[in-house]
Amino acid sequence: MRTLGSGIRLRYLALWTFTILGIIFILAPLAIVVVNSFSSVAYNVFPPEGLSTRWYENLAGQAAFYTGAWRSLVLAALATLGSLVIGTMAAYALVRYRLPMPNLVKAFMLSPIVMPKIVLGVALFMFFVRIGTLGGYSSLLLTHMLVVLPFVISLVSAALFSFDWTLQEAAMDLGAGPLETFCRVIFPEISVSMVVAGVFAFVTSFDQVETTLFLVRPGDNTLPIEMFLYLQKWQDPTIAALSTVLILFAVAIIGGLSLVLRNQKLPLELSGAGKETSA
Amino acid sequence: MSEALTAAAPVVAVAVPVHRRGWRQKVAPWLMLAPSLALMLYAFVLPMLTFFEYSFYTFRRGKLIEEFSLTTYRRFLFDAYYQTIVLDTLWMAALTTVLALAIGYPLAYALWRLERPWMKRWLSLIIFSPIIVSVVVRSYGWIVLLADQGPVNWALKGLGLTNGPVSLVFNLTGVVLSLAHVFLPFVVFPIYSSMTRIDPALREAAMDLGAGWARTFRSVTLPLTLPGVVAAVQIAFTLALGAFVTPAMLGGGRVLVLPLQVYNATSDINWPVAAVGGLVLLVIAILVVALCNRLLKYSEA
């Protein structure tokens, strides 16, 4: 056991001080957005000169943000669903079957992660211009699916890696078909990872700026792009009001996720365990 | 894939279960991979090839010349203007990485040393939750935080540290601070995960042998977490190299990095220069990844 040295109290104090400073660093830029959204003036000033809800009223009148939010939600939902389906299939193939050069195939499937997003966005723009599908919804959707696919594949294959495959063989031997085996034996075991992958995919798709910037037609902007372009023109707290709504949205996701994962291990420990078994 | 299908097709007619199983074993994984591979081909491989192709074209007097030449490469690599952009990009990424590590390492350490599970849970939630808030929102938060009349300047003045406002935003300082904030979770995660893999017996042994906390940290904890640090550097540096939103929003036009140059060139329909800039960025990123992988192998051995 640890011996109680004289410096131990001091060290704990230092650790705690640092932790609290770190938490302030992490939360301050989010907290200030909420404070600023209730400011009564259009410029950034602290402490606030007065309180008002005028920016929320202004936000309510900005139709571009509504349509942008709706577009982003639908796009993120479709991209998440699509990438979960094809990504789980790919992960299954990567983990369960013997492929020629498995590491190369896997590295290829995960390679979009290392690509700088702006490079990917511009490359997609040039390609879609050339084949004449720029501005189409399918181009946008496939782009978002591609961006989130590597995350789905890596999270789901980590879960499949630690799955006890004798269960699958037992189910097959007992006469269950491949689809039934997947739905009733494998899916329940990897569902937590799929939920985590789905949430991550949704959030990542919802937050795409660089990859999407050149692909949307003017007037058909997704929400982050609408905000990005708005901020290039104005910097009034309307964006703060909208950001506050988005932060609440994020808190709701976190809350929902921790309900789902209530009795599960934290995802960071989950994937850490996956890493250990593969090492 | 189609070759595998045609080659395997005759076997179906035999209809012997064992053979069918063998056929299935060969074709099934490719069928399952097919949608993902098709998506990769359409939305990744072909666009990247197009991008590569444009890097060999030239743009002169507002016109794109679709002829193979290395002129754009030559111009990019030997022009002092572009060299400055490349160096600024590397410098910004380096500063961001150092800052993110300076904040991330102690936080990972705190997360590791906290003894009560509920504290661990809350701290990890606080560290990781900003990931799901849009980068645009977080960058905007930093603009407000660091503004001339913002809270940070207000606090500095209140503490009597400065007289007038310090310019913290719309320059490199703001970009680096904001980027370190955005990448912090990606830095904490690999370091924390390397810490959890340390055998507690090693630290206890060091302490029992009379090593103080500092000595134990220096000769046990730090060396054993180096792989985590290298992984963190790899992630933070490559993400910082490719960062676009934050430098665009907080740079105030003063921080011209490669991603912004690629964006500007694309907007100015100078696609060849955009392509060369993007490829330079990509090559630097790949070099960093490869170098870190080398270091990782070396530090784990």
Coordinates of C-alpha atoms in Angstrom, one line a residue:
Chain A
M1 CA 0.0 0.0 0.0
R2 CA 1.0 3.6 -0.4
T3 CA 3.0 5.1 2.4
L4 CA 1.7 8.4 3.7
G5 CA 4.5 10.7 2.8
S6 CA 4.5 14.4 3.8
G7 CA 4.1 15.5 0.2
I8 CA 1.0 13.4 -0.5
R9 CA -1.5 16.0 0.6
L10 CA 0.3 18.7 -1.4
R11 CA 0.3 16.4 -4.5
Y12 CA -3.4 15.7 -4.1
L13 CA -4.0 19.5 -3.8
A14 CA -2.0 20.1 -7.0
L15 CA -3.8 17.3 -8.8
W16 CA -7.2 18.7 -7.8
T17 CA -6.3 22.3 -8.7
F18 CA -5.2 21.1 -12.1
T19 CA -8.3 19.0 -12.6
I20 CA -10.5 22.0 -11.7
L21 CA -8.6 24.3 -14.1
G22 CA -8.9 21.7 -16.8
I23 CA -12.6 21.4 -16.3
I24 CA -12.9 25.2 -16.5
F25 CA -10.8 25.2 -19.7
I26 CA -13.1 22.5 -21.2
L27 CA -16.4 24.1 -20.2
A28 CA -15.7 27.8 -20.3
P29 CA -16.2 28.2 -24.1
L30 CA -19.5 26.4 -23.9
A31 CA -20.7 28.3 -20.8
I32 CA -19.8 31.7 -22.2
V33 CA -22.0 30.9 -25.3
V34 CA -25.0 30.3 -23.0
V35 CA -24.3 33.5 -21.0
N36 CA -23.8 35.5 -24.2
S37 CA -27.1 34.4 -25.7
F38 CA -28.9 36.4 -23.0
S39 CA -26.9 39.5 -23.6
S40 CA -28.8 42.7 -24.4
V41 CA -26.2 44.1 -26.8
A42 CA -24.9 42.9 -30.2
Y43 CA -21.2 43.1 -29.3
N44 CA -19.1 40.8 -27.1
V45 CA -18.8 42.3 -23.7
F46 CA -18.2 40.8 -20.3
P47 CA -19.8 41.2 -17.8
P48 CA -23.0 41.4 -19.8
E49 CA -24.5 44.9 -19.9
G50 CA -28.0 43.6 -19.5
L51 CA -30.2 40.6 -20.0
S52 CA -32.7 40.0 -22.7
T53 CA -34.2 37.3 -24.9
R54 CA -34.0 39.3 -28.1
W55 CA -31.5 37.0 -29.7
Y56 CA -33.8 34.1 -29.2
E57 CA -36.6 36.2 -30.8
N58 CA -34.3 37.0 -33.7
L59 CA -33.4 33.3 -34.0
A60 CA -37.0 32.4 -34.2
G61 CA -37.4 34.6 -37.3
Q62 CA -34.5 33.1 -39.2
A63 CA -36.0 30.5 -41.5
A64 CA -32.6 29.6 -43.0
F65 CA -31.6 28.0 -39.7
Y66 CA -34.8 25.9 -39.4
T67 CA -34.4 24.5 -42.9
G68 CA -30.7 24.0 -42.3
A69 CA -31.3 22.1 -39.0
W70 CA -34.0 19.9 -40.7
R71 CA -31.7 19.1 -43.6
S72 CA -28.8 18.3 -41.2
L73 CA -31.0 16.1 -39.0
V74 CA -32.4 14.1 -42.0
L75 CA -29.0 13.8 -43.6
A76 CA -27.3 12.7 -40.4
A77 CA -30.0 10.1 -39.7
L78 CA -29.8 8.7 -43.2
A79 CA -26.0 8.6 -43.2
T80 CA -25.9 7.0 -39.8
L81 CA -28.4 4.3 -40.8
G82 CA -26.7 3.6 -44.1
S83 CA -23.2 3.4 -42.7
L84 CA -24.4 1.3 -39.7
V85 CA -25.8 -1.3 -42.2
I86 CA -23.0 -1.5 -44.6
G87 CA -20.3 -0.9 -41.9
T88 CA -21.6 -3.7 -39.8
M89 CA -21.6 -6.0 -42.8
A90 CA -18.0 -5.0 -43.6
A91 CA -16.9 -5.4 -40.0
Y92 CA -18.4 -8.9 -39.9
A93 CA -16.6 -9.9 -43.0
L94 CA -13.3 -8.5 -41.7
V95 CA -13.5 -10.2 -38.3
R96 CA -15.2 -13.5 -39.2
Y97 CA -13.7 -14.5 -42.5
R98 CA -10.2 -15.1 -43.7
L99 CA -9.5 -12.5 -46.4
P100 CA -6.4 -12.2 -48.5
M101 CA -4.2 -9.5 -47.0
P102 CA -6.6 -8.7 -44.1
N103 CA -4.5 -5.9 -42.7
L104 CA -4.3 -4.2 -46.1
V105 CA -8.1 -4.4 -46.6
K106 CA -8.7 -3.1 -43.1
A107 CA -6.2 -0.3 -43.5
F108 CA -7.9 0.7 -46.8
M109 CA -11.3 0.7 -45.2
L110 CA -10.1 3.0 -42.4
S111 CA -7.9 5.3 -44.6
P112 CA -10.5 8.1 -45.0
I113 CA -9.9 8.9 -41.3
V114 CA -6.3 10.2 -41.9
M115 CA -7.4 12.2 -44.9
P116 CA -7.5 16.0 -44.1
K117 CA -11.2 16.8 -44.4
I118 CA -10.7 19.8 -46.6
V119 CA -8.7 17.7 -49.1
L120 CA -11.6 15.2 -49.2
G121 CA -14.1 17.9 -49.6
V122 CA -12.3 19.6 -52.5
A123 CA -11.6 16.2 -54.2
L124 CA -15.3 15.3 -53.9
F125 CA -16.2 18.7 -55.3
M126 CA -13.9 18.3 -58.3
F127 CA -15.1 14.7 -58.9
F128 CA -18.8 15.5 -58.7
V129 CA -18.4 18.5 -61.0
R130 CA -16.7 16.3 -63.5
I131 CA -19.4 13.6 -63.5
G132 CA -22.1 16.2 -63.3
T133 CA -23.7 15.1 -60.0
L134 CA -22.8 18.2 -58.0
G135 CA -25.6 19.5 -55.8
G136 CA -27.5 16.2 -55.9
Y137 CA -28.7 14.8 -52.6
S138 CA -27.2 11.4 -53.2
S139 CA -23.7 13.0 -53.6
L140 CA -24.2 14.6 -50.3
L141 CA -25.5 11.5 -48.6
L142 CA -22.8 9.2 -49.9
T143 CA -20.1 11.7 -48.8
H144 CA -21.5 11.8 -45.3
M145 CA -21.7 8.0 -45.3
L146 CA -18.1 7.7 -46.4
V147 CA -16.9 10.1 -43.6
V148 CA -18.6 8.1 -40.9
L149 CA -18.0 4.6 -42.3
P150 CA -14.5 4.1 -40.8
F151 CA -15.7 4.9 -37.3
V152 CA -18.5 2.4 -37.6
I153 CA -16.3 -0.3 -39.0
S154 CA -13.6 0.1 -36.3
L155 CA -16.1 0.3 -33.4
V156 CA -18.2 -2.6 -34.6
S157 CA -15.2 -4.8 -35.5
A158 CA -13.7 -4.2 -32.0
A159 CA -17.0 -5.5 -30.5
L160 CA -17.1 -8.5 -32.9
F161 CA -13.5 -9.3 -32.1
S162 CA -14.4 -9.9 -28.4
F163 CA -17.6 -11.8 -29.3
D164 CA -17.6 -15.4 -28.3
W165 CA -18.0 -17.2 -31.7
T166 CA -18.9 -20.5 -30.2
L167 CA -22.3 -19.0 -29.5
Q168 CA -22.8 -18.4 -33.2
E169 CA -21.8 -21.9 -34.0
A170 CA -24.1 -23.3 -31.4
A171 CA -27.0 -21.3 -32.8
M172 CA -26.2 -22.5 -36.4
D173 CA -25.9 -26.1 -35.2
L174 CA -29.3 -25.8 -33.5
G175 CA -30.8 -24.9 -36.9
A176 CA -30.9 -21.1 -36.9
G177 CA -30.4 -19.5 -40.2
P178 CA -27.6 -16.9 -40.7
L179 CA -29.9 -13.9 -40.5
E180 CA -31.7 -15.3 -37.4
T181 CA -28.4 -16.1 -35.8
F182 CA -27.2 -12.5 -36.4
C183 CA -30.4 -10.9 -35.1
R184 CA -30.9 -13.1 -32.0
V185 CA -27.4 -14.1 -31.0
I186 CA -24.8 -11.6 -32.3
F187 CA -26.8 -8.4 -32.4
P188 CA -27.6 -8.3 -28.7
E189 CA -24.0 -8.7 -27.9
I190 CA -22.7 -5.9 -30.1
S191 CA -25.7 -3.6 -29.8
V192 CA -24.0 -1.3 -27.2
S193 CA -21.1 -0.7 -29.6
M194 CA -23.5 -0.2 -32.4
V195 CA -25.4 2.5 -30.4
V196 CA -22.1 4.2 -29.6
A197 CA -21.0 4.0 -33.2
G198 CA -24.4 5.3 -34.3
V199 CA -24.3 8.3 -32.0
F200 CA -20.8 9.0 -33.0
A201 CA -21.7 8.7 -36.7
F202 CA -24.7 11.0 -36.3
V203 CA -22.8 13.7 -34.4
T204 CA -19.9 13.5 -36.9
S205 CA -22.2 13.8 -39.9
F206 CA -24.2 16.6 -38.2
D207 CA -20.9 18.5 -37.7
Q208 CA -19.5 18.3 -41.3
V209 CA -18.2 21.6 -42.6
E210 CA -15.2 21.1 -44.8
T211 CA -16.4 18.0 -46.7
T212 CA -19.9 19.6 -47.3
L213 CA -19.0 23.2 -47.9
F214 CA -18.5 22.9 -51.7
L215 CA -21.2 20.2 -52.2
V216 CA -24.3 22.1 -51.1
R217 CA -26.2 24.4 -53.4
P218 CA -26.5 28.0 -52.0
G219 CA -29.8 28.1 -50.2
D220 CA -29.6 24.4 -49.4
N221 CA -27.1 24.7 -46.6
T222 CA -26.8 22.3 -43.7
L223 CA -26.9 23.8 -40.3
P224 CA -23.2 24.1 -39.5
I225 CA -22.5 25.6 -42.9
E226 CA -25.3 28.1 -42.4
M227 CA -23.8 29.0 -39.1
F228 CA -20.3 29.2 -40.5
L229 CA -21.3 31.5 -43.3
Y230 CA -23.5 33.6 -41.0
L231 CA -20.5 34.1 -38.6
Q232 CA -18.4 35.3 -41.6
K233 CA -20.9 38.1 -42.0
W234 CA -22.2 38.9 -38.6
Q235 CA -21.1 38.1 -35.0
D236 CA -24.2 39.0 -33.0
P237 CA -25.5 36.7 -30.3
T238 CA -28.1 35.1 -32.6
I239 CA -25.5 32.4 -33.1
A240 CA -25.1 32.2 -29.3
A241 CA -28.8 31.5 -29.0
L242 CA -28.7 28.9 -31.6
S243 CA -25.5 27.4 -30.1
T244 CA -27.3 27.2 -26.7
V245 CA -30.0 25.2 -28.3
L246 CA -27.4 22.9 -29.9
I247 CA -25.6 22.5 -26.6
L248 CA -28.9 21.5 -24.9
F249 CA -29.3 19.0 -27.8
A250 CA -25.9 17.6 -27.0
V251 CA -26.7 17.4 -23.3
A252 CA -29.8 15.4 -24.2
I253 CA -27.7 13.0 -26.4
I254 CA -25.2 12.5 -23.5
G255 CA -28.1 12.0 -21.1
G256 CA -29.7 9.5 -23.4
L257 CA -26.5 7.7 -24.0
S258 CA -25.6 7.4 -20.3
L259 CA -29.1 5.9 -19.8
V260 CA -28.5 3.3 -22.5
L261 CA -25.0 2.6 -21.1
R262 CA -26.1 2.8 -17.5
N263 CA -25.1 -0.7 -16.7
Q264 CA -22.4 -1.0 -19.3
K265 CA -18.8 -0.2 -19.2
L266 CA -17.8 3.2 -20.5
P267 CA -17.1 3.2 -24.2
L268 CA -13.5 4.3 -23.7
E269 CA -12.9 1.3 -21.5
L270 CA -14.8 -0.9 -24.0
S271 CA -12.6 0.1 -26.9
G272 CA -9.5 0.0 -24.7
A273 CA -10.3 -3.6 -23.9
G274 CA -10.7 -4.3 -27.6
K275 CA -7.3 -2.8 -28.2
E276 CA -5.7 -5.0 -25.5
T277 CA -7.1 -8.2 -26.9
S278 CA -5.9 -7.4 -30.4
A279 CA -2.4 -6.5 -29.2
Chain B
M1 CA -15.2 -9.4 -56.7
S2 CA -16.8 -10.4 -60.0
E3 CA -13.9 -12.7 -60.7
A4 CA -14.6 -14.5 -57.4
L5 CA -18.2 -14.9 -58.4
T6 CA -17.7 -16.3 -61.8
A7 CA -14.9 -18.6 -60.6
A8 CA -17.0 -20.0 -57.9
A9 CA -20.2 -20.3 -59.8
P10 CA -19.7 -23.9 -61.2
V11 CA -19.4 -25.2 -57.6
V12 CA -23.0 -24.4 -56.9
A13 CA -24.2 -27.0 -59.2
V14 CA -22.5 -29.7 -57.3
A15 CA -24.8 -29.0 -54.3
V16 CA -22.8 -30.9 -51.8
P17 CA -23.1 -29.2 -48.4
V18 CA -19.3 -29.3 -47.7
H19 CA -18.5 -27.8 -51.1
R20 CA -21.2 -25.2 -50.7
R21 CA -19.8 -24.2 -47.4
G22 CA -16.4 -23.7 -49.0
W23 CA -17.9 -21.6 -51.8
R24 CA -19.8 -19.5 -49.3
Q25 CA -16.7 -19.0 -47.2
K26 CA -15.0 -17.5 -50.2
V27 CA -17.7 -15.3 -51.7
A28 CA -19.7 -14.3 -48.6
P29 CA -17.2 -11.9 -47.1
W30 CA -16.7 -10.1 -50.4
L31 CA -20.5 -9.8 -50.8
M32 CA -20.6 -8.3 -47.3
L33 CA -17.7 -6.0 -48.1
A34 CA -19.1 -5.0 -51.5
P35 CA -21.4 -2.1 -50.4
S36 CA -18.6 -0.5 -48.4
L37 CA -16.0 -1.1 -51.1
A38 CA -18.3 0.4 -53.7
L39 CA -18.8 3.5 -51.5
M40 CA -15.1 3.8 -51.0
L41 CA -14.5 3.6 -54.7
Y42 CA -17.1 6.1 -55.6
A43 CA -16.7 8.7 -52.8
F44 CA -13.0 8.2 -52.0
V45 CA -10.8 6.6 -54.6
L46 CA -12.2 8.2 -57.7
P47 CA -12.4 11.7 -56.2
M48 CA -8.8 11.4 -54.9
L49 CA -7.6 10.3 -58.4
T50 CA -9.4 13.3 -59.9
F51 CA -7.8 15.5 -57.3
F52 CA -4.4 14.0 -58.2
E53 CA -5.0 14.5 -61.9
Y54 CA -5.8 18.2 -61.4
S55 CA -2.5 18.7 -59.7
F56 CA -0.7 18.1 -63.0
Y57 CA -2.7 20.8 -64.8
T58 CA -2.0 24.5 -64.8
F59 CA -4.1 27.6 -64.3
R60 CA -3.0 30.6 -66.3
R61 CA -4.7 34.0 -66.8
G62 CA -8.0 32.7 -65.4
K63 CA -8.1 29.6 -67.6
L64 CA -7.5 26.0 -66.8
I65 CA -5.1 24.3 -69.1
E66 CA -5.7 20.5 -69.1
E67 CA -2.3 19.5 -70.2
F68 CA 0.2 17.4 -68.2
S69 CA 2.8 19.6 -66.7
L70 CA 4.7 19.9 -63.4
T71 CA 4.6 23.7 -63.5
T72 CA 2.1 24.0 -60.6
Y73 CA 4.3 21.7 -58.4
R74 CA 7.4 23.7 -59.3
R75 CA 5.6 27.0 -58.5
F76 CA 4.3 25.7 -55.3
L77 CA 7.5 24.2 -54.0
F78 CA 9.9 27.0 -54.9
D79 CA 7.7 30.0 -54.2
A80 CA 8.5 31.7 -50.9
Y81 CA 4.8 32.6 -50.4
Y82 CA 3.8 28.9 -50.3
Q83 CA 6.8 27.9 -48.3
T84 CA 5.7 30.4 -45.6
I85 CA 2.2 28.8 -45.6
V86 CA 3.7 25.3 -45.2
L87 CA 6.0 26.4 -42.3
D88 CA 3.1 28.3 -40.6
T89 CA 0.9 25.2 -40.9
L90 CA 3.6 23.1 -39.2
W91 CA 4.3 25.7 -36.6
M92 CA 0.6 26.0 -35.7
A93 CA 0.2 22.2 -35.5
A94 CA 3.3 21.9 -33.3
L95 CA 2.1 24.7 -30.9
T96 CA -1.4 23.1 -30.7
T97 CA 0.1 19.6 -30.0
V98 CA 2.3 20.9 -27.2
L99 CA -0.6 22.8 -25.6
A100 CA -3.0 19.9 -25.9
L101 CA -0.4 17.6 -24.4
A102 CA 0.4 20.1 -21.5
I103 CA -3.3 20.1 -20.6
G104 CA -4.2 16.6 -21.6
Y105 CA -1.5 14.6 -19.8
P106 CA -2.2 15.9 -16.3
L107 CA -5.9 15.5 -17.0
A108 CA -5.4 11.9 -18.0
Y109 CA -3.3 11.4 -14.9
A110 CA -6.1 12.9 -12.7
L111 CA -8.6 10.7 -14.4
W112 CA -6.4 7.7 -13.7
R113 CA -5.7 8.5 -10.1
L114 CA -9.2 9.4 -9.1
E115 CA -10.4 6.7 -6.8
R116 CA -14.1 7.0 -6.6
P117 CA -15.9 5.6 -9.6
W118 CA -18.5 8.4 -9.8
M119 CA -15.7 11.0 -10.0
K120 CA -14.1 9.0 -12.8
R121 CA -17.4 8.8 -14.6
W122 CA -18.1 12.5 -14.3
L123 CA -14.6 13.7 -15.2
S124 CA -14.5 11.4 -18.3
L125 CA -18.0 12.7 -19.3
I126 CA -16.8 16.3 -19.0
I127 CA -13.6 15.6 -20.9
F128 CA -15.3 13.7 -23.7
S129 CA -18.7 15.5 -24.1
P130 CA -17.4 18.5 -26.0
I131 CA -16.8 16.1 -28.9
I132 CA -20.5 16.2 -29.7
V133 CA -20.8 20.0 -29.7
S134 CA -20.2 21.4 -33.2
V135 CA -16.7 22.8 -33.9
V136 CA -18.4 25.9 -35.2
V137 CA -20.1 26.4 -31.8
R138 CA -16.9 25.8 -29.9
S139 CA -14.8 28.1 -32.1
Y140 CA -17.5 30.7 -31.6
G141 CA -17.3 30.2 -27.9
W142 CA -13.6 30.9 -28.0
I143 CA -14.2 34.1 -30.0
V144 CA -16.5 35.4 -27.3
L145 CA -14.2 34.2 -24.5
L146 CA -11.1 35.8 -25.9
A147 CA -12.6 39.0 -27.3
D148 CA -11.1 42.4 -26.4
Q149 CA -13.9 43.0 -23.9
G150 CA -14.5 39.3 -23.2
P151 CA -14.2 37.4 -19.9
V152 CA -10.5 36.5 -20.2
N153 CA -9.4 40.1 -20.8
W154 CA -11.8 41.2 -18.0
A155 CA -10.2 38.8 -15.6
L156 CA -6.7 39.8 -16.6
K157 CA -7.5 43.4 -16.1
G158 CA -9.3 42.6 -12.8
L159 CA -6.2 40.8 -11.5
G160 CA -4.2 43.8 -12.5
L161 CA -2.1 41.8 -14.9
T162 CA -2.7 44.1 -17.9
N163 CA -3.8 47.6 -18.6
G164 CA -5.4 47.5 -22.0
P165 CA -7.0 44.5 -23.7
V166 CA -4.6 41.8 -24.9
S167 CA -5.2 40.6 -28.5
L168 CA -6.0 37.0 -27.9
V169 CA -8.3 36.3 -30.9
F170 CA -8.1 36.8 -34.6
N171 CA -4.4 35.7 -34.4
L172 CA -2.4 32.6 -33.9
T173 CA -3.0 32.6 -30.1
G174 CA -6.7 32.2 -30.5
V175 CA -6.4 29.5 -33.1
V176 CA -4.0 27.4 -31.0
L177 CA -6.0 27.7 -27.8
S178 CA -9.2 26.8 -29.6
L179 CA -7.7 23.9 -31.5
A180 CA -6.1 22.5 -28.3
H181 CA -9.6 22.6 -26.8
V182 CA -11.1 20.8 -29.8
F183 CA -8.5 18.0 -29.8
L184 CA -8.2 17.6 -26.0
P185 CA -10.4 14.4 -25.8
F186 CA -8.3 12.8 -28.6
V187 CA -5.2 13.5 -26.5
V188 CA -6.5 12.4 -23.2
F189 CA -7.9 9.1 -24.5
P190 CA -4.7 7.3 -25.7
I191 CA -2.7 8.6 -22.7
Y192 CA -5.3 7.4 -20.2
S193 CA -5.6 4.1 -22.0
S194 CA -1.8 3.6 -21.7
M195 CA -1.9 4.4 -18.0
T196 CA -4.6 1.8 -17.3
R197 CA -2.3 -0.8 -18.8
I198 CA 0.4 -0.1 -16.3
D199 CA 0.8 -2.9 -13.8
P200 CA 0.1 -1.3 -10.3
A201 CA 2.7 -3.6 -8.8
L202 CA 5.4 -1.7 -10.7
R203 CA 4.5 1.6 -9.1
E204 CA 4.1 -0.1 -5.7
A205 CA 7.5 -1.8 -6.0
A206 CA 9.2 1.5 -6.9
M207 CA 7.5 3.2 -3.9
D208 CA 8.4 0.3 -1.6
L209 CA 12.0 0.5 -2.7
G210 CA 12.0 4.1 -1.4
A211 CA 11.5 6.0 -4.6
G212 CA 9.6 9.2 -4.1
W213 CA 6.6 10.2 -6.1
A214 CA 8.7 12.2 -8.6
R215 CA 11.2 9.4 -9.0
T216 CA 8.4 6.9 -9.5
F217 CA 6.7 9.1 -12.0
R218 CA 10.0 9.7 -13.9
S219 CA 11.2 6.2 -14.0
V220 CA 7.9 4.1 -14.1
T221 CA 4.8 6.1 -15.1
L222 CA 6.3 8.4 -17.7
P223 CA 8.3 5.8 -19.7
L224 CA 5.3 3.4 -19.7
T225 CA 2.9 6.0 -20.9
L226 CA 5.2 7.2 -23.7
P227 CA 3.4 5.0 -26.3
G228 CA 0.2 6.8 -25.3
V229 CA 1.9 10.2 -25.7
V230 CA 3.2 9.3 -29.1
A231 CA -0.3 8.2 -30.2
A232 CA -1.7 11.5 -28.8
V233 CA 0.9 13.5 -30.7
Q234 CA 0.0 11.6 -33.9
I235 CA -3.7 12.3 -33.5
A236 CA -3.3 16.0 -32.4
F237 CA -0.7 16.9 -35.0
T238 CA -2.5 15.4 -38.0
L239 CA -5.8 16.8 -36.9
A240 CA -4.2 20.2 -36.4
L241 CA -2.6 20.1 -39.9
G242 CA -6.0 19.5 -41.5
A243 CA -8.0 22.0 -39.3
F244 CA -10.0 24.4 -41.4
V245 CA -13.0 25.8 -39.4
T246 CA -11.1 27.1 -36.4
P247 CA -8.3 28.9 -38.3
A248 CA -10.9 30.3 -40.7
M249 CA -13.0 31.6 -37.8
L250 CA -10.4 32.6 -35.2
G251 CA -7.5 33.5 -37.5
G252 CA -9.0 36.7 -38.6
G253 CA -7.2 36.4 -42.0
R254 CA -3.8 36.5 -40.2
V255 CA -3.4 32.8 -39.9
L256 CA -2.9 31.4 -43.5
V257 CA -2.5 27.7 -43.2
L258 CA -2.6 25.0 -45.9
P259 CA -6.3 24.0 -45.5
L260 CA -7.3 27.7 -45.9
Q261 CA -5.0 28.0 -48.9
V262 CA -6.7 24.9 -50.5
Y263 CA -10.1 26.5 -49.7
N264 CA -9.2 29.9 -51.2
A265 CA -7.7 28.4 -54.3
T266 CA -10.8 26.3 -54.9
S267 CA -13.0 29.3 -54.4
D268 CA -10.8 31.2 -56.9
I269 CA -11.3 28.3 -59.4
N270 CA -7.6 27.7 -59.4
W271 CA -8.0 24.0 -59.0
P272 CA -4.4 22.9 -59.8
V273 CA -3.0 25.0 -57.0
A274 CA -5.7 23.7 -54.7
A275 CA -4.8 20.2 -55.6
V276 CA -1.1 20.6 -55.1
G277 CA -1.6 22.3 -51.8
G278 CA -3.9 19.5 -50.7
L279 CA -1.4 16.9 -51.8
V280 CA 1.4 18.6 -49.9
L281 CA -0.8 18.6 -46.8
L282 CA -1.6 15.0 -47.3
V283 CA 2.1 14.0 -47.8
I284 CA 3.0 15.9 -44.6
A285 CA 0.2 14.1 -42.7
I286 CA 1.3 10.7 -44.0
L287 CA 4.9 11.4 -43.0
V288 CA 3.8 12.4 -39.5
V289 CA 1.7 9.3 -39.1
A290 CA 4.5 7.1 -40.4
L291 CA 7.1 8.7 -38.1
C292 CA 4.8 8.3 -35.1
N293 CA 4.2 4.6 -36.0
R294 CA 7.9 4.1 -36.1
L295 CA 8.3 5.7 -32.7
L296 CA 5.4 3.7 -31.4
K297 CA 7.0 0.4 -32.5
Y298 CA 10.3 1.6 -31.0
S299 CA 8.8 2.7 -27.7
E300 CA 6.7 -0.5 -27.3
A301 CA 9.6 -2.8 -27.9

